[in-house]
């Protein structure tokens, strides 16, 4: 039995990425997916990348001009290791990250509490589903905007040859302390993948 197959009542959508249950398996975020967010959302002040892995997302954030603080629960050679975002108490102006599958809901709770301005999580679009989330997260603290990718993101283990296309739809969920308490559904224009795949 694959222990990562059923998590929080949802089934694993693809074999290309699985839950990071013990730490050694992680899937860096393609640079173009982070660039798409930064092209459409303005972040004022520091950005905390709280699940930085090998720094793939942090390097993109840094290239955009914001000061970036990087940390991870595990030591993957980048940022400050040993920081558990789910129990952290240090606030930040903004938080942008791609959480482990099995920690998405707890990351939302921590991020909403710790971010002064904006908090953005890269999640499966299917995160919108579920009675439990409807009655808790989305009822109590709905995101201001959900940015849906028109192109599929494929996640690979670090160092793997990248080929093919993903089978799972993803979106950036953005909580904005300065926005009305309602959710706006938006779509990224096609073309970010080609535009930014060969840059940081």
Coordinates of C-alpha atoms in Angstrom, one line a residue:
X1 CA 0.0 0.0 0.0
X2 CA 1.4 3.4 -1.0
X3 CA 1.3 5.4 2.2
X4 CA 1.2 8.7 0.2
X5 CA -1.8 7.7 -1.9
X6 CA -4.6 9.0 0.3
X7 CA -3.9 12.2 2.3
X8 CA -6.5 14.3 4.1
X9 CA -9.2 12.5 2.2
X10 CA -7.8 13.2 -1.2
X11 CA -6.0 10.9 -3.7
X12 CA -2.5 11.5 -5.0
X13 CA -3.0 13.0 -8.5
X14 CA 0.2 11.9 -10.2
X15 CA 3.2 9.7 -9.8
X16 CA 5.5 12.6 -10.7
X17 CA 5.0 14.1 -7.3
X18 CA 4.2 12.6 -4.0
X19 CA 3.9 13.6 -0.4
X20 CA 7.0 14.6 1.4
X21 CA 6.4 12.5 4.5
X22 CA 9.9 12.0 5.7
X23 CA 11.9 14.7 4.1
X24 CA 14.2 13.3 1.5
X25 CA 11.8 13.5 -1.4
X26 CA 11.0 17.0 -2.6
X27 CA 10.1 18.5 -5.9
X28 CA 11.4 22.0 -6.7
X29 CA 9.0 24.5 -8.2
X30 CA 9.7 25.3 -11.9
X31 CA 10.9 28.9 -12.1
X32 CA 8.2 29.9 -14.6
X33 CA 5.4 29.1 -12.1
X34 CA 6.9 31.6 -9.6
X35 CA 7.5 34.2 -12.2
X36 CA 3.8 34.0 -13.2
X37 CA 2.8 34.9 -9.6
X38 CA 5.3 37.7 -9.4
X39 CA 4.1 39.2 -12.7
X40 CA 0.6 39.5 -11.4
X41 CA 0.9 40.1 -7.7
X42 CA 2.8 43.0 -6.1
X43 CA 4.6 42.2 -2.8
X44 CA 5.7 45.1 -0.6
X45 CA 8.5 44.3 1.8
X46 CA 10.2 41.1 2.7
X47 CA 9.1 37.7 1.4
X48 CA 9.6 34.6 3.5
X49 CA 9.9 31.4 1.5
X50 CA 9.1 28.9 4.3
X51 CA 9.6 25.6 2.5
X52 CA 12.6 26.6 0.4
X53 CA 14.1 23.2 -0.4
X54 CA 17.1 23.8 -2.7
X55 CA 16.2 27.4 -3.2
X56 CA 14.4 27.1 -6.6
X57 CA 11.6 29.5 -5.6
X58 CA 13.7 31.7 -3.4
X59 CA 16.1 32.5 -6.3
X60 CA 13.2 33.7 -8.5
X61 CA 11.8 35.8 -5.7
X62 CA 15.2 37.4 -5.1
X63 CA 15.5 38.1 -8.9
X64 CA 12.3 40.2 -8.6
X65 CA 13.9 42.6 -6.2
X66 CA 12.3 41.8 -2.9
X67 CA 14.4 40.9 0.2
X68 CA 13.9 37.2 0.8
X69 CA 14.1 35.1 3.9
X70 CA 14.5 31.3 3.2
X71 CA 13.9 28.4 5.5
X72 CA 12.9 24.7 5.5
X73 CA 12.2 22.0 8.1
X74 CA 14.9 19.9 6.4
X75 CA 18.5 20.7 5.4
X76 CA 18.6 20.8 1.6
X77 CA 21.6 23.0 1.3
X78 CA 19.7 26.4 1.1
X79 CA 18.4 28.8 3.6
X80 CA 18.0 28.1 7.3
X81 CA 17.2 24.5 8.2
X82 CA 15.2 23.2 11.1
X83 CA 12.4 25.8 10.9
X84 CA 9.0 24.2 11.3
X85 CA 6.6 26.7 9.6
X86 CA 3.6 25.0 11.3
X87 CA 4.9 26.0 14.8
X88 CA 6.7 29.3 13.8
X89 CA 5.9 32.5 15.6
X90 CA 8.0 35.0 13.7
X91 CA 5.9 37.2 11.4
X92 CA 6.8 38.4 7.9
X93 CA 5.6 41.1 5.5
X94 CA 4.7 38.4 3.0
X95 CA 5.0 34.6 2.7
X96 CA 5.3 32.7 -0.6
X97 CA 5.8 29.0 -0.8
X98 CA 4.9 25.6 -2.2
X99 CA 4.1 23.5 0.8
X100 CA 4.4 19.7 1.2
X101 CA 1.2 17.9 0.1
X102 CA 0.4 16.7 3.6
X103 CA 0.9 20.1 5.2
X104 CA -1.2 22.4 3.0
X105 CA -4.0 23.1 5.5
X106 CA -1.7 23.7 8.4
X107 CA 0.4 26.0 6.2
X108 CA -2.7 28.0 5.4
X109 CA -3.4 28.4 9.1
X110 CA 0.1 29.5 9.9
X111 CA 0.5 31.7 6.9
X112 CA -2.7 33.7 7.6
X113 CA -1.5 34.2 11.1
X114 CA 2.1 35.2 10.4
X115 CA 1.8 37.3 7.2
X116 CA 1.3 41.0 7.6
X117 CA 0.4 41.7 4.0
X118 CA 0.1 38.8 1.6
X119 CA 0.4 35.1 1.8
X120 CA 0.6 32.9 -1.3
X121 CA 0.5 29.1 -1.6
X122 CA 1.0 27.0 -4.7
X123 CA -1.6 24.3 -4.4
X124 CA -3.6 21.8 -6.4
X125 CA -6.7 23.5 -7.8
X126 CA -8.6 20.7 -6.2
X127 CA -7.8 22.3 -2.8
X128 CA -11.0 24.3 -3.5
X129 CA -13.0 21.1 -2.9
X130 CA -14.0 19.5 0.3
X131 CA -16.7 20.0 2.9
X132 CA -14.1 20.3 5.7
X133 CA -12.2 23.1 4.1
X134 CA -15.5 24.8 3.0
X135 CA -16.5 24.9 6.7
X136 CA -13.2 26.0 8.1
X137 CA -10.5 27.6 5.9
X138 CA -12.7 29.1 3.2
X139 CA -15.5 30.1 5.7
X140 CA -13.1 31.7 8.2
X141 CA -10.3 33.2 6.0
X142 CA -11.0 32.8 2.3
X143 CA -8.2 33.7 -0.1
X144 CA -8.5 37.1 -1.9
X145 CA -7.5 35.6 -5.2
X146 CA -7.0 32.2 -6.8
X147 CA -4.8 32.4 -9.9
X148 CA -5.4 29.3 -12.1
X149 CA -2.7 28.2 -14.4
X150 CA -3.7 27.8 -18.1
X151 CA -0.6 25.6 -18.6
X152 CA 0.1 22.5 -16.6
X153 CA 3.0 22.4 -14.1
X154 CA 5.0 19.2 -14.0
X155 CA 7.0 18.6 -10.8
X156 CA 10.2 16.4 -10.9
X157 CA 12.6 15.3 -8.3
X158 CA 15.7 17.5 -8.1
X159 CA 18.1 16.7 -10.9
X160 CA 15.7 14.6 -12.9
X161 CA 15.4 15.0 -16.7
X162 CA 12.3 17.1 -17.4
X163 CA 10.1 16.0 -20.2
X164 CA 6.4 15.7 -20.8
X165 CA 3.5 17.5 -19.2
X166 CA 1.8 17.2 -15.8
X167 CA -1.7 15.8 -15.3
X168 CA -2.7 17.9 -12.3
X169 CA -4.1 21.5 -12.3
X170 CA -2.5 24.0 -10.0
X171 CA -3.2 27.5 -8.8
X172 CA -1.7 30.2 -6.6
X173 CA -4.0 30.9 -3.6
X174 CA -3.3 34.4 -2.4
X175 CA -4.5 35.7 0.9
X176 CA -4.3 39.5 1.0
X177 CA -4.8 41.4 4.3
X178 CA -5.7 44.5 2.4
X179 CA -8.4 43.0 0.2
X180 CA -12.1 42.5 0.8
X181 CA -13.2 39.2 2.5
X182 CA -14.2 37.6 -0.8
X183 CA -12.5 35.4 -3.4
X184 CA -11.7 36.4 -6.9
X185 CA -11.0 33.7 -9.5
X186 CA -8.4 34.7 -12.1
X187 CA -6.5 33.0 -14.8
X188 CA -2.8 33.3 -15.8
X189 CA -2.5 34.1 -19.5
X190 CA -0.8 31.3 -21.6
X191 CA 2.9 31.7 -22.3
X192 CA 4.6 32.0 -19.0
X193 CA 6.1 28.5 -19.4
X194 CA 7.8 29.4 -22.7
X195 CA 8.7 32.9 -21.5
X196 CA 10.4 32.0 -18.3
X197 CA 11.5 28.3 -18.6
X198 CA 15.1 29.3 -19.5
X199 CA 15.6 31.9 -16.8
X200 CA 16.0 31.8 -13.0

